Every structure is written in structure tokens, then in C-alpha cells.
Amino acid sequence: MERLRSPLKVGEVEFRNPFVMAPVKTAYGKPTGEVTKRHLAFYERRAAYLGGIIPEPFYMDSSLRELPVQIGIHNDEMIPGLKRLADMLHKKGARAIAHLSHPGRMANPMITGNVYLSSSDKACINGGKPPQRMDIGQIEEAQDLFVQAALRAEKAGFDLVELQFGHGHLVAQFLSPSVNDRGDEYGGSEENRFRFGLQVLENVKEACTIPVMVRVSGEEMFPGGFGLDEMIRFCKALEATGAAAIHVSSGSICETPPWYFQHMAVPKGKTWEMASKIRAEVGIPVVAVGQINEKEDAIKILDGGLADLVAVGRPLVADPDFVGKVLGQVQGPVRPCTACLEGCLGGVKGGKGLMCVINPALGRDKEEAPVQKAIERKKVAVVGGGPAGMEASLVLVERGHEVTLFEKDRLGGQFNLAHLGPRKQKLKKLVDYYVARVEKEVHVVFKSPGTEELVKEYDAVVLANGSTPVDPNIPGLEQFAWAEVLEPQRMPHGKNVVVIGGGFIGAEVAEVLARNGNTVTLVKKSVEIAPDMEMISRKMILKSIEELGVRVLTECEVLRKEGDQLFINRQGREEVLKGIDLVVVTKGMVPSSSYEEELEGKVDLCKVGDCREVGRVMDAIHTAYECARLV
């Protein structure tokens, strides 16, 4: 436990504790690349308890951007803004670490003016533009970009520089045997593939006086990529060249994005093991990263000797006080990061900036400012105990209102099924967090309240009573299941099952049914399966249902059911699916209309979550937060 609070040095720079914030893209910037007030507010909110912060990756040339609104370190005009960022971190007691990244072939193809360079002319297998094979002059220019960016970081007052040598970015494209097919001094042998990165480090070290860290992928996690043994040898060479620390992650943004993003499907602890094996072979500090989202994780890594420092990224997005709570300096439960990527990656890719499912305060005008106490204390009823109802109740209580939460069944609502989907077990932490807090902080009544009771006894009502499945309205289909079929006691085995509806719920249900030994046919009216699902999760589920042999019928409409036969219209032709044991309908949901007509105009009323508009859990939590702030 003492190692969690003990100061330590990286090079000659002392950190007050071994916690650093990992670089997480925010998309809070401007096309010019300057540091904004939104950046400053975001990092200031997180700096109080950390040993250091590595802000989002800085681009080193305007033609090498990963995001249109990324922070730049590409010219001297950026130095004043970067200095404001570093100065603010210092005032909070945290060290400032500049993360320098050259994406190579992974520069964003959607940004006009970007260029695509690599060790070879091989395009990323997951998409992207074919890169130009770099000649010696371009190699030297790229190396100089690192030097000039590092000098600007030093002028701006950053304490350290971190060089991105992993994650499928340019240096990793030279290291990786799967990408680098060169025949010159930068390709072929291990020594030659190491050369580009080692020269970058050597040149930066010669130019700067501040310590230089290096971030690597311990393994690329795909056949043909570099493995841990090779990376250990590279890390020894980095140490010999003057690296002050090694930051060990995993994966490649091109071939293995779930590992790069540490998606919830990736097993926790694998990257820590890589860090431990590298640490055993080098004499400089090693940083572990990857789903370090519980106090026990930090204890295991630090007290267990797996690494010298821990880097925490998305858990600090979910809960800015995460490290403070781990250190015992802030009281209260941790808002859990489930590594779902729905808000953080989804918000950035969707152009809204960094968001979070469970932290609805993130990214607003007044960055995560505490909710304001209500001017007038009111009696408020919240109807429905799903995520929306629980979030609304907690915020209302925090504002000083007298709150009663009505729930007819059990807290969590339909979201109690979410963790039963494939690769989603970690979502249970979200429900557990809300339930534990609500049971402690909110008066809960397990019943459906009467409208008269709501009107007479409460000043305001928040409706959070969710949604109901769409009536399939299929002749002959009298008995069918919904997503509750995921519950272990309801899950069939060895049956012939048809799933109607190919959204993300239908796709998840189909996969779990197939994994339990059922023969599954997925029927969808449109062409795409799970089109609105988060990108990485969607790719995994499409691959899984194909490997499991799920029969997918798109552009199909179910006409009727007769006995064990289901008649469908498939692209204009009638076909029959025979021997059907079970039909599961996941054609969507409609907002619950109960209470609204009876309460409208009789009491202050606010609708949140699915009863307002059917959407994702993030939509439910965020609408609840907005409503509760205004009551």
C-alpha cells in the first residue's frame, strides 16, 4: 500500500506518486491545434491527485493528424498554449509529459491535406489509404519532427517527453515484420528494424535536457507482428540509448484495435504481465497501463512489483477523482469505467468530443462543475429504477431534494440483461455501482405508484419508466421470447431458434443462443446487422456470428407463423423456415406511455431515458442528469 503514495523519480524528475494519466484523445480542440479552455478545464479537474499527466497525443505536423481538432506541437505558435497547460499542471502538483506521435500510414484519411508514410507501401488491413514507402530523406525528416517537437515541449515547460513507438504508429511500422518489408538498413534483420526508433530516441536525447520516456506495445497481438521476446530486446536497446522509462501497452490500431483501445472484451491484466516481463530485464522505471480501474489493480501492480508506475486513462474520464479515491484522499465509491468505448471513443469519432456513459457531466460548458443546490427544496417522485431513474434520483438528492424512487420490480431495470450479452460481463459494474449508491442514499419504494398519489404528494415527478418491446404483429405468432432469453434460467439448449430483428440486441441474442448449442437464424428487414453498434464491438460480433454458423437473412419480412413453420418474404420471394422451436423478437422498443397522460398539466413533469426517447444507456443517463439539474 505504501508504494501507492511513495514519490519516485523518472530520470531526474521526481513524481509525488506513481500514478500518471495516460494519453486519451479528447477532440476538445480547434483546427489550428491550439490548447483550448476546454482542454485546460478537463486536465485541471484530473490533476489534483496524480503524479503526472500525459495529455492527448500532440501532432508534429499539420499533415499528420489523427483528429481534425487534436492538440498540435507543430510550430512555435503552439508554445504559449502548451505552456499554459504545463503551468496549470504544475500548480496542481502534477508533472507534465508531452506525448509525441507520428501516425505514419495511420494518419486520418478523412482530413484534407494529410499524408501517409510508412516503412513500406502496405495499407492497413482495416482500411486507410496506401502509404508511400519512405526514402532516406523522408526518414530523416520524420526523425527531425520528433526533435523539433521535443524542443518545443521543453520550451513550453513540460517535465518529460514521451515518444510513441507502439500501437501501430510509424515507429511500430518499422519494428513490425508484418509491415516492414524493406531491404535497406531500416528493414530485414531485427537490428535494422530497431534502427529508426533508436535513432529517433538518440536524436531527441541529444537535443533536449528533459528525460525521454518511450511508449511501446509489448506485443502486437496478431500473427506476423512483433512479440514480447523481441520487444524485450528492443527495450534493452532503448535503455542503452538513454530512455528514462518504458510505458508498456499492447496491440496495433490497424490489426488489433480491441487491444489498442483496451476494449472490455480484452482480458484485464495481460498488458501488466508484459510490463512485468520487460521490467525484469531493464533497470529503468516501467509503466503499466490497461484497464487499471479498481484500487485492487493498482495494489497488485505496484505492491506486486509488476511495474513502477501505473497509467490510468479512461477510468479518469469516468471518475476524475479515481486516483484520489484509490489513495483514500477522496471519499465515496468510484464511478466505474466498463471499457465499453461507447462514450469516449464514440464521442470522439462522432465529432462531439470526449464523452462518457457514466459521467454525464463530462465535456459540458462548465467542465464537470458540481451540481448546484436547489433554491427550493421539493418533494420529487422518480418512477422507474433503471439507470435513468437511479441517476436522476442521485442528482436530485445531491441537490437537496426529498426524493422517493418507485420501482415495481428490481433496481437496474432492463439493463440487468446487458452484462449477459457477449463480451459484456463488465457492464455489471455499472448496475452494481448505481444500486449500491441508491440503496444507501435514496428512499426506494418497490411498487408502481398511483397517479393520484403522485399528484397529491409530490411537487415534481420524473418519469423514468423505460420502454416496452414493439408488438411484432405477426399472424400466428402468439408465443415468443424477448431479450430476457439471455437469462441463464431461460436460455434454451439444442433448439432451432429464429431471432427476428438484427439490431445490436438481436445480434447479441443470436450469438449467445448459438454459443449455447442452438441452431440460430437471424432475420432482418434491412441490409446491415447492428449498424448503430460501437465500431469495435460490431466487428467482433459480426465475426463471431459468422464463425458460430448463425444463418443471417437480410431484406426479409416475416409474414406469418403456422405451427413450427415461419413464412418469410425474402427479397420478394416467399420462403419457409421449418422446425422452429422458439422465436425471439428484438424488433425494437417503444417508449412507455403509462402515467404521462394522467400527469400532464397536474404536476411538474420530466421524462428521462427510454420513456422520453428509446436509445442507449448513455442517452438514458445523460437525459436523467440534465433533467435532475433543472428540477
XYZ file of C-alpha atoms in Angstrom:
631
model
C 0.000 0.000 0.000
C 2.866 2.422 0.703
C 4.047 2.231 -2.904
C 0.757 3.839 -3.952
C 1.765 7.028 -2.140
C 5.545 6.970 -2.426
C 7.435 9.531 -4.538
C 9.703 8.198 -7.269
C 11.986 9.526 -9.976
C 11.933 9.179 -13.747
C 15.331 10.368 -14.797
C 15.967 13.341 -12.541
C 12.300 14.305 -12.337
C 10.518 13.390 -9.119
C 6.836 12.374 -9.130
C 4.842 12.731 -5.907
C 3.250 9.304 -6.502
C 3.351 6.578 -9.167
C 0.050 7.488 -10.884
C 0.049 9.146 -14.286
C -2.797 9.858 -16.656
C -2.444 8.000 -19.938
C -2.953 9.946 -23.198
C -6.645 9.901 -24.129
C -7.861 11.746 -27.228
C -10.375 14.458 -26.294
C -11.320 16.190 -29.578
C -11.782 19.339 -27.488
C -9.529 21.458 -29.685
C -9.629 23.643 -32.783
C -8.439 23.024 -36.352
C -5.462 25.272 -35.559
C -4.175 22.793 -32.954
C -4.044 25.239 -30.063
C -4.764 24.366 -26.427
C -8.293 25.497 -25.512
C -10.042 26.431 -22.288
C -11.888 23.140 -22.563
C -8.571 21.261 -22.518
C -7.375 23.218 -19.505
C -10.595 22.574 -17.592
C -10.526 18.858 -18.422
C -6.960 18.309 -17.230
C -7.248 20.624 -14.250
C -10.186 18.560 -12.973
C -7.974 15.455 -13.021
C -4.580 16.749 -11.898
C -5.070 17.137 -8.147
C -4.045 13.639 -7.055
C -1.814 12.451 -9.896
C 1.937 12.208 -10.080
C 1.839 13.241 -13.730
C -0.411 13.775 -16.720
C 0.257 12.785 -20.310
C -2.216 14.906 -22.282
C -3.667 13.667 -25.538
C -1.184 12.883 -28.365
C 0.331 16.023 -29.905
C 0.614 16.093 -33.679
C 4.002 17.158 -35.028
C 2.963 18.344 -38.479
C -0.391 19.551 -39.795
C -0.283 16.755 -42.399
C -0.043 14.055 -39.711
C -3.230 14.487 -37.724
C -5.311 11.712 -36.225
C -8.169 14.106 -35.390
C -9.187 17.379 -37.034
C -9.146 19.111 -33.632
C -6.131 17.493 -31.995
C -3.572 19.447 -29.944
C -0.601 20.440 -32.091
C 3.060 20.940 -31.318
C 3.905 21.542 -34.982
C 5.143 25.126 -34.786
C 6.335 27.692 -32.271
C 2.937 29.402 -32.222
C 1.689 26.475 -30.142
C 4.204 27.044 -27.343
C 2.239 29.672 -25.347
C -0.858 27.461 -25.131
C 1.200 24.409 -24.271
C 2.925 26.452 -21.580
C -0.449 27.367 -20.054
C -1.246 23.662 -19.915
C 2.078 22.715 -18.326
C 1.915 25.609 -15.835
C -1.593 24.604 -14.761
C -0.493 21.003 -14.180
C 2.461 22.200 -12.120
C 0.200 24.353 -9.946
C -1.818 21.226 -9.215
C 1.332 19.326 -8.278
C 1.433 17.063 -11.331
C 4.291 16.566 -13.764
C 3.591 17.447 -17.423
C 4.564 14.836 -20.034
C 4.353 15.646 -23.764
C 3.295 12.654 -25.860
C 4.699 12.923 -29.398
C 3.182 10.740 -32.077
C 3.792 10.209 -35.797
C 0.914 8.079 -37.129
C 2.611 7.147 -40.389
C 0.100 5.267 -42.525
C -2.499 5.682 -39.746
C -2.981 9.420 -40.342
C -6.708 10.119 -40.602
C -7.823 9.623 -44.233
C -10.790 11.949 -43.681
C -8.591 15.009 -43.031
C -7.742 17.049 -46.104
C -4.022 17.548 -46.546
C -2.866 14.544 -44.550
C -0.014 12.459 -45.920
C 0.523 8.724 -45.459
C 4.043 7.447 -44.932
C 5.381 4.126 -43.731
C 8.242 1.673 -43.808
C 6.508 0.046 -46.781
C 3.633 0.753 -49.130
C 1.281 -1.682 -47.359
C -2.101 -0.216 -46.427
C -3.787 -1.074 -43.143
C -5.897 -4.213 -43.455
C -8.769 -2.473 -41.660
C -8.880 0.389 -44.156
C -6.933 3.543 -44.795
C -5.008 4.942 -47.711
C -1.987 3.148 -49.185
C 1.111 4.835 -47.739
C 4.229 5.977 -49.512
C 7.338 3.911 -48.818
C 9.677 6.345 -47.074
C 13.048 7.080 -48.608
C 16.093 8.057 -46.560
C 15.308 11.743 -46.843
C 11.770 11.242 -45.544
C 13.098 9.083 -42.702
C 15.436 11.881 -41.654
C 12.611 14.438 -41.925
C 10.377 12.305 -39.688
C 13.146 11.927 -37.132
C 13.662 15.692 -37.132
C 9.941 16.224 -36.483
C 10.365 14.374 -33.182
C 13.386 16.530 -32.313
C 11.691 19.854 -33.085
C 8.514 18.833 -31.232
C 10.540 17.752 -28.191
C 12.360 21.097 -28.161
C 9.020 22.921 -28.210
C 7.775 20.761 -25.327
C 10.860 21.684 -23.317
C 10.398 25.399 -24.102
C 6.762 25.124 -23.017
C 7.845 23.819 -19.601
C 6.998 20.142 -19.908
C 8.944 17.976 -17.490
C 9.320 14.952 -19.759
C 8.724 13.836 -23.330
C 7.076 10.538 -24.248
C 7.729 9.103 -27.720
C 5.021 6.906 -29.241
C 6.805 3.805 -30.543
C 3.861 1.396 -30.255
C 0.222 0.948 -31.196
C 0.873 0.560 -34.922
C 2.144 4.128 -35.369
C 5.142 4.968 -37.534
C 7.972 3.607 -35.377
C 5.980 0.404 -34.810
C 5.536 0.188 -38.593
C 9.332 -0.042 -38.829
C 9.538 -2.523 -35.942
C 6.810 -4.852 -37.187
C 7.833 -7.701 -39.518
C 4.280 -7.709 -40.886
C 4.615 -4.143 -42.213
C 8.323 -3.588 -42.791
C 9.496 -5.360 -45.961
C 12.437 -3.052 -46.655
C 15.746 -4.315 -47.976
C 17.925 -1.448 -46.775
C 19.457 -0.608 -43.394
C 15.962 0.034 -41.951
C 14.460 -3.351 -42.777
C 15.012 -7.082 -42.685
C 17.003 -8.004 -39.602
C 15.903 -7.152 -36.090
C 18.835 -4.752 -35.749
C 17.769 -2.906 -38.885
C 14.093 -2.712 -37.875
C 15.154 -1.281 -34.499
C 17.321 1.371 -36.155
C 14.696 4.030 -36.993
C 13.232 4.211 -33.479
C 16.596 4.122 -31.750
C 17.816 6.975 -33.928
C 14.704 8.996 -33.034
C 15.425 8.481 -29.334
C 19.117 9.245 -29.731
C 18.433 12.463 -31.648
C 15.828 13.671 -29.171
C 18.140 12.896 -26.246
C 20.935 14.896 -27.838
C 18.661 17.888 -28.421
C 16.813 18.031 -25.084
C 17.767 18.207 -21.438
C 14.487 16.752 -20.095
C 14.010 12.966 -19.638
C 12.551 10.976 -22.517
C 10.072 8.137 -21.966
C 9.093 5.672 -24.680
C 5.696 4.041 -25.143
C 5.685 0.586 -26.721
C 3.309 -2.251 -27.419
C 4.556 -5.277 -25.507
C 3.051 -7.415 -28.248
C 1.125 -6.563 -31.397
C -1.242 -9.480 -30.692
C -1.528 -10.868 -34.221
C 0.404 -13.440 -36.253
C 3.338 -11.824 -38.023
C 3.536 -8.875 -35.651
C 6.325 -8.472 -33.134
C 6.106 -10.477 -29.933
C 7.225 -9.925 -26.360
C 10.671 -11.510 -26.691
C 11.553 -9.126 -29.498
C 10.101 -6.185 -27.580
C 12.216 -7.056 -24.533
C 15.326 -6.858 -26.719
C 14.132 -3.537 -28.139
C 13.513 -2.165 -24.629
C 17.050 -3.123 -23.611
C 18.308 -1.180 -26.618
C 16.094 1.771 -25.627
C 17.610 1.741 -22.147
C 21.120 1.650 -23.576
C 20.264 4.626 -25.810
C 19.096 6.695 -22.849
C 15.372 6.147 -22.370
C 14.286 7.256 -18.892
C 11.269 4.916 -18.669
C 9.259 2.413 -20.717
C 5.458 2.679 -20.933
C 4.065 -0.743 -21.890
C 0.747 -1.056 -23.705
C -0.305 -3.575 -26.386
C -1.805 -4.049 -29.802
C -1.937 -2.116 -33.043
C -4.583 0.372 -34.110
C -4.630 -1.328 -37.511
C -4.696 -5.065 -36.878
C -5.806 -5.368 -33.249
C -7.855 -2.308 -32.208
C -9.524 -4.062 -29.232
C -6.073 -4.364 -27.642
C -5.091 -0.841 -28.658
C -8.229 0.614 -27.062
C -8.342 -1.964 -24.226
C -11.945 -2.827 -25.062
C -13.930 -4.637 -22.372
C -13.590 -7.867 -24.374
C -9.831 -7.851 -23.733
C -8.772 -9.747 -20.594
C -7.614 -7.462 -17.823
C -4.012 -7.904 -16.746
C -2.425 -9.123 -19.973
C -0.582 -5.837 -20.552
C 0.515 -5.802 -16.909
C 2.198 -9.170 -17.446
C 4.047 -7.741 -20.454
C 5.202 -4.803 -18.342
C 6.389 -7.165 -15.615
C 8.467 -9.244 -18.023
C 10.026 -6.140 -19.531
C 10.716 -4.709 -16.063
C 12.605 -7.868 -15.130
C 15.039 -7.205 -17.991
C 15.669 -3.446 -17.716
C 16.897 -1.151 -14.984
C 14.724 1.886 -15.690
C 11.161 2.522 -14.467
C 8.374 0.698 -16.274
C 4.809 1.992 -16.580
C 1.865 -0.439 -16.731
C -1.421 0.500 -18.388
C -4.702 -1.090 -19.455
C -7.998 -1.314 -17.550
C -6.495 -0.211 -14.246
C -9.913 0.776 -12.972
C -10.070 -0.563 -9.404
C -7.975 0.088 -6.327
C -7.001 -3.579 -6.210
C -5.490 -3.297 -9.698
C -3.032 -0.605 -8.617
C -2.113 -2.560 -5.472
C -1.499 -5.713 -7.496
C 0.728 -3.902 -9.978
C 2.740 -1.734 -7.591
C 2.969 -3.881 -4.469
C 3.349 -6.971 -6.649
C 6.339 -5.470 -8.408
C 4.832 -5.713 -11.886
C 5.665 -2.088 -12.670
C 6.990 1.094 -11.098
C 4.177 3.388 -12.235
C 0.598 2.904 -13.388
C -1.033 4.871 -16.198
C -4.778 5.417 -15.914
C -6.748 6.759 -18.861
C -10.459 6.125 -19.296
C -11.122 5.412 -15.601
C -10.192 9.080 -15.037
C -12.679 10.018 -17.747
C -15.397 8.130 -15.894
C -14.363 9.435 -12.466
C -11.976 12.419 -12.277
C -11.337 11.571 -8.614
C -10.443 7.929 -9.296
C -6.841 8.237 -8.092
C -7.892 10.377 -5.132
C -10.295 7.628 -4.097
C -7.655 4.925 -4.575
C -5.299 6.917 -2.336
C -8.010 7.489 0.270
C -7.883 11.255 -0.215
C -11.424 11.405 -1.628
C -14.330 9.545 -0.081
C -17.081 7.733 -1.939
C -17.442 4.916 -4.458
C -15.676 5.013 -7.807
C -17.804 5.644 -10.895
C -16.703 2.540 -12.774
C -15.211 2.558 -16.247
C -16.523 -0.552 -18.001
C -14.155 -0.175 -21.003
C -17.190 -0.116 -23.309
C -15.782 2.725 -25.501
C -19.358 3.866 -26.184
C -18.913 7.423 -24.942
C -15.162 8.013 -25.071
C -14.343 6.571 -28.495
C -17.865 7.062 -29.823
C -17.994 10.720 -28.831
C -14.612 11.487 -30.367
C -15.391 9.692 -33.631
C -18.866 11.222 -33.737
C -17.468 14.755 -33.563
C -18.942 15.565 -30.144
C -15.686 15.307 -28.257
C -14.796 13.007 -25.399
C -17.884 11.767 -23.549
C -18.620 9.018 -21.027
C -21.573 6.721 -20.444
C -21.446 7.001 -16.674
C -20.094 10.547 -16.333
C -22.734 12.812 -17.906
C -21.011 15.934 -16.580
C -18.070 15.387 -18.913
C -17.469 17.801 -21.740
C -20.037 20.434 -20.810
C -19.510 24.192 -20.882
C -18.675 24.336 -17.194
C -16.449 21.319 -17.190
C -17.753 18.853 -14.643
C -18.706 21.563 -12.199
C -20.555 20.188 -9.172
C -24.330 20.274 -9.444
C -25.885 23.288 -7.802
C -28.014 23.059 -4.684
C -31.676 23.719 -5.390
C -33.032 27.135 -4.405
C -36.228 25.479 -3.156
C -36.328 22.004 -1.646
C -39.044 19.889 -3.276
C -40.633 16.511 -2.823
C -39.810 14.617 -6.002
C -41.007 11.212 -7.148
C -38.935 9.259 -9.632
C -40.873 6.490 -11.354
C -38.626 3.707 -12.623
C -35.384 2.322 -11.211
C -33.323 1.694 -14.327
C -30.090 3.613 -14.969
C -32.020 6.787 -15.868
C -34.166 6.694 -12.749
C -31.214 5.951 -10.497
C -29.043 8.720 -11.995
C -31.892 11.224 -11.675
C -32.532 10.211 -8.069
C -28.891 10.575 -7.045
C -28.518 14.006 -8.633
C -31.806 15.187 -7.102
C -30.670 14.069 -3.655
C -27.313 15.786 -4.185
C -29.191 18.986 -4.970
C -31.063 18.739 -1.665
C -34.496 17.498 -2.765
C -36.557 14.937 -0.855
C -36.671 12.009 -3.272
C -38.694 8.820 -3.464
C -37.776 6.312 -6.150
C -40.553 3.941 -7.186
C -39.584 0.648 -8.825
C -42.060 -2.162 -9.430
C -39.507 -4.956 -9.823
C -35.790 -4.598 -9.139
C -33.299 -1.783 -9.456
C -31.453 -1.782 -12.747
C -34.449 -2.359 -14.997
C -33.781 -3.831 -18.413
C -30.097 -3.009 -18.078
C -29.818 -6.018 -15.773
C -29.712 -8.020 -19.017
C -26.898 -6.018 -20.615
C -23.995 -7.857 -18.981
C -25.395 -11.165 -20.250
C -24.529 -10.193 -23.824
C -21.299 -11.476 -25.372
C -18.102 -9.907 -24.005
C -20.147 -7.546 -21.831
C -19.751 -9.038 -18.356
C -18.011 -5.875 -17.166
C -21.205 -3.860 -17.656
C -22.495 -5.382 -14.435
C -20.199 -2.962 -12.596
C -22.347 -0.086 -13.808
C -25.544 -1.553 -12.374
C -23.814 -2.574 -9.146
C -22.464 0.958 -8.688
C -25.859 2.584 -9.119
C -27.711 0.058 -6.978
C -25.210 0.339 -4.118
C -25.441 4.125 -4.114
C -29.224 4.265 -4.467
C -29.799 1.789 -1.657
C -27.622 3.953 0.582
C -28.704 7.453 -0.467
C -32.274 7.279 -1.814
C -35.623 6.287 -0.340
C -36.786 3.406 -2.553
C -40.337 2.032 -2.649
C -40.891 -1.192 -4.555
C -44.277 -0.649 -6.140
C -45.960 1.150 -9.021
C -47.378 4.391 -7.609
C -50.884 5.570 -8.363
C -51.333 8.774 -10.354
C -53.428 10.308 -7.593
C -50.635 9.666 -5.094
C -48.081 11.297 -7.400
C -50.221 14.401 -7.947
C -51.225 14.912 -4.311
C -47.969 14.122 -2.517
C -45.188 15.383 -4.794
C -44.121 18.731 -6.215
C -42.464 17.169 -9.236
C -42.361 13.799 -10.961
C -39.544 12.362 -13.055
C -40.789 9.610 -15.341
C -38.094 7.010 -15.977
C -40.317 4.029 -16.630
C -38.499 2.879 -19.711
C -39.813 1.237 -22.832
C -41.649 -1.877 -23.949
C -40.900 -4.247 -26.848
C -42.540 -3.488 -30.181
C -45.540 -5.698 -30.893
C -44.361 -7.865 -33.820
C -47.947 -8.153 -35.127
C -47.192 -11.384 -36.970
C -50.216 -13.637 -37.664
C -49.940 -16.930 -35.821
C -47.085 -15.773 -33.569
C -48.710 -15.992 -30.169
C -45.776 -17.018 -28.007
C -42.321 -15.568 -28.352
C -39.360 -14.510 -26.230
C -37.517 -11.207 -25.937
C -34.014 -10.356 -24.634
C -34.840 -11.988 -21.294
C -33.913 -15.229 -23.084
C -30.332 -14.257 -22.151
C -31.034 -15.074 -18.500
C -29.411 -18.435 -17.676
C -32.653 -19.949 -16.413
C -34.435 -19.039 -19.655
C -31.655 -19.929 -22.108
C -32.634 -22.881 -24.372
C -30.163 -25.526 -25.489
C -30.185 -27.625 -28.640
C -33.168 -25.812 -30.134
C -33.916 -24.378 -33.564
C -34.350 -20.654 -32.907
C -35.278 -17.724 -35.127
C -34.304 -14.219 -33.964
C -36.406 -11.507 -35.593
C -34.590 -8.164 -35.650
C -30.926 -7.557 -36.375
C -30.068 -4.524 -34.291
C -27.357 -4.875 -31.672
C -29.722 -6.645 -29.249
C -30.753 -9.150 -31.904
C -27.146 -9.779 -32.898
C -26.085 -10.298 -29.273
C -29.005 -12.618 -28.563
C -28.203 -14.628 -31.697
C -24.564 -15.048 -30.671
C -25.356 -16.153 -27.118
C -28.008 -18.592 -28.364
C -25.508 -20.094 -30.804
C -22.868 -20.398 -28.091
C -25.357 -22.403 -26.053
C -25.729 -25.067 -28.718
C -28.777 -23.742 -30.542
C -29.243 -23.562 -34.301
C -29.902 -19.885 -34.958
C -31.356 -17.960 -37.877
C -31.250 -14.157 -37.692
C -33.912 -12.403 -39.768
C -33.645 -8.682 -40.506
C -35.740 -6.389 -42.676
C -32.863 -4.127 -43.729
C -29.395 -4.976 -45.027
C -26.933 -4.166 -42.206
C -26.617 -6.052 -38.934
C -26.227 -3.918 -35.779
C -25.461 -0.728 -37.740
C -25.621 1.540 -34.666
C -23.330 -0.562 -32.505
C -19.967 0.812 -31.344
C -17.463 0.049 -34.126
C -15.107 -2.366 -32.359
C -17.926 -4.299 -30.681
C -19.739 -4.551 -34.016
C -16.737 -6.019 -35.808
C -16.315 -8.608 -33.082
C -19.959 -9.652 -33.056
C -20.189 -9.926 -36.850
C -17.102 -12.125 -36.845
C -18.478 -14.256 -34.012
C -21.909 -14.937 -35.512
C -20.231 -15.902 -38.776
C -17.823 -18.292 -37.026
C -20.686 -19.796 -34.991
C -22.668 -20.530 -38.123
C -25.586 -18.211 -37.439
C -27.676 -18.037 -40.605
C -28.271 -14.371 -41.439
C -31.193 -13.454 -43.696
C -31.360 -9.770 -44.567
C -34.017 -7.930 -46.556
C -36.578 -10.306 -45.067
C -40.035 -9.731 -43.674
C -41.779 -12.322 -41.536
C -45.275 -12.956 -42.934
C -46.872 -15.473 -40.563
C -46.317 -18.491 -38.348
C -48.092 -21.803 -38.820
C -47.232 -24.488 -36.294
C -43.466 -24.865 -36.303
C -43.106 -23.077 -39.634
C -42.256 -19.442 -40.182
C -43.132 -17.933 -43.545
C -40.933 -15.085 -44.749
C -40.701 -12.776 -47.732
C -37.058 -12.794 -48.726
C -36.192 -10.267 -51.389
C -39.608 -10.660 -52.988
C -39.918 -14.465 -52.722
C -41.851 -16.400 -50.126
C -39.781 -18.969 -48.240
C -40.435 -21.245 -45.283
C -38.305 -21.824 -42.205
C -39.270 -25.227 -40.818
C -38.973 -26.969 -37.477
C -38.844 -23.797 -35.406
C -38.783 -24.414 -31.650
C -38.564 -20.808 -30.466
C -38.964 -17.313 -31.872
C -37.161 -14.388 -30.239
C -38.376 -10.914 -31.204
C -35.946 -7.996 -30.914
C -37.539 -5.593 -33.389
C -37.049 -2.628 -31.137
C -38.694 -0.787 -28.292
C -41.278 1.950 -27.888
C -41.430 4.477 -25.039
C -43.733 3.553 -22.187
C -46.768 5.848 -22.249
C -48.128 4.977 -18.829
C -48.567 7.900 -16.397
C -47.846 10.653 -18.900
C -51.424 11.447 -19.981
C -52.744 11.268 -16.417
C -49.998 13.526 -15.032
C -49.633 16.091 -17.812
C -50.585 19.539 -16.544
C -51.219 18.349 -12.996
C -47.660 18.249 -11.657
C -44.226 19.397 -12.804
C -43.218 16.567 -15.089
C -39.985 15.490 -16.759
C -39.358 12.394 -18.868
C -35.938 10.776 -18.998
C -34.387 7.721 -20.610
C -36.316 5.399 -22.878
C -39.749 6.711 -21.922
C -38.631 10.003 -23.464
C -36.847 8.527 -26.485
C -35.572 4.984 -26.902
C -31.786 4.994 -27.074
C -28.598 3.704 -25.497
C -27.825 3.587 -21.807
C -25.645 6.666 -22.257
C -28.667 8.582 -23.578
C -30.712 7.442 -20.580
C -28.127 8.510 -18.012
C -27.405 11.823 -19.706
C -31.061 12.864 -20.091
C -31.617 11.982 -16.443
C -28.688 14.147 -15.382
C -29.971 17.085 -17.436
C -33.473 16.805 -16.027
C -32.342 16.476 -12.410
C -30.123 19.569 -12.699
C -33.174 21.674 -13.573
C -35.808 20.474 -11.084
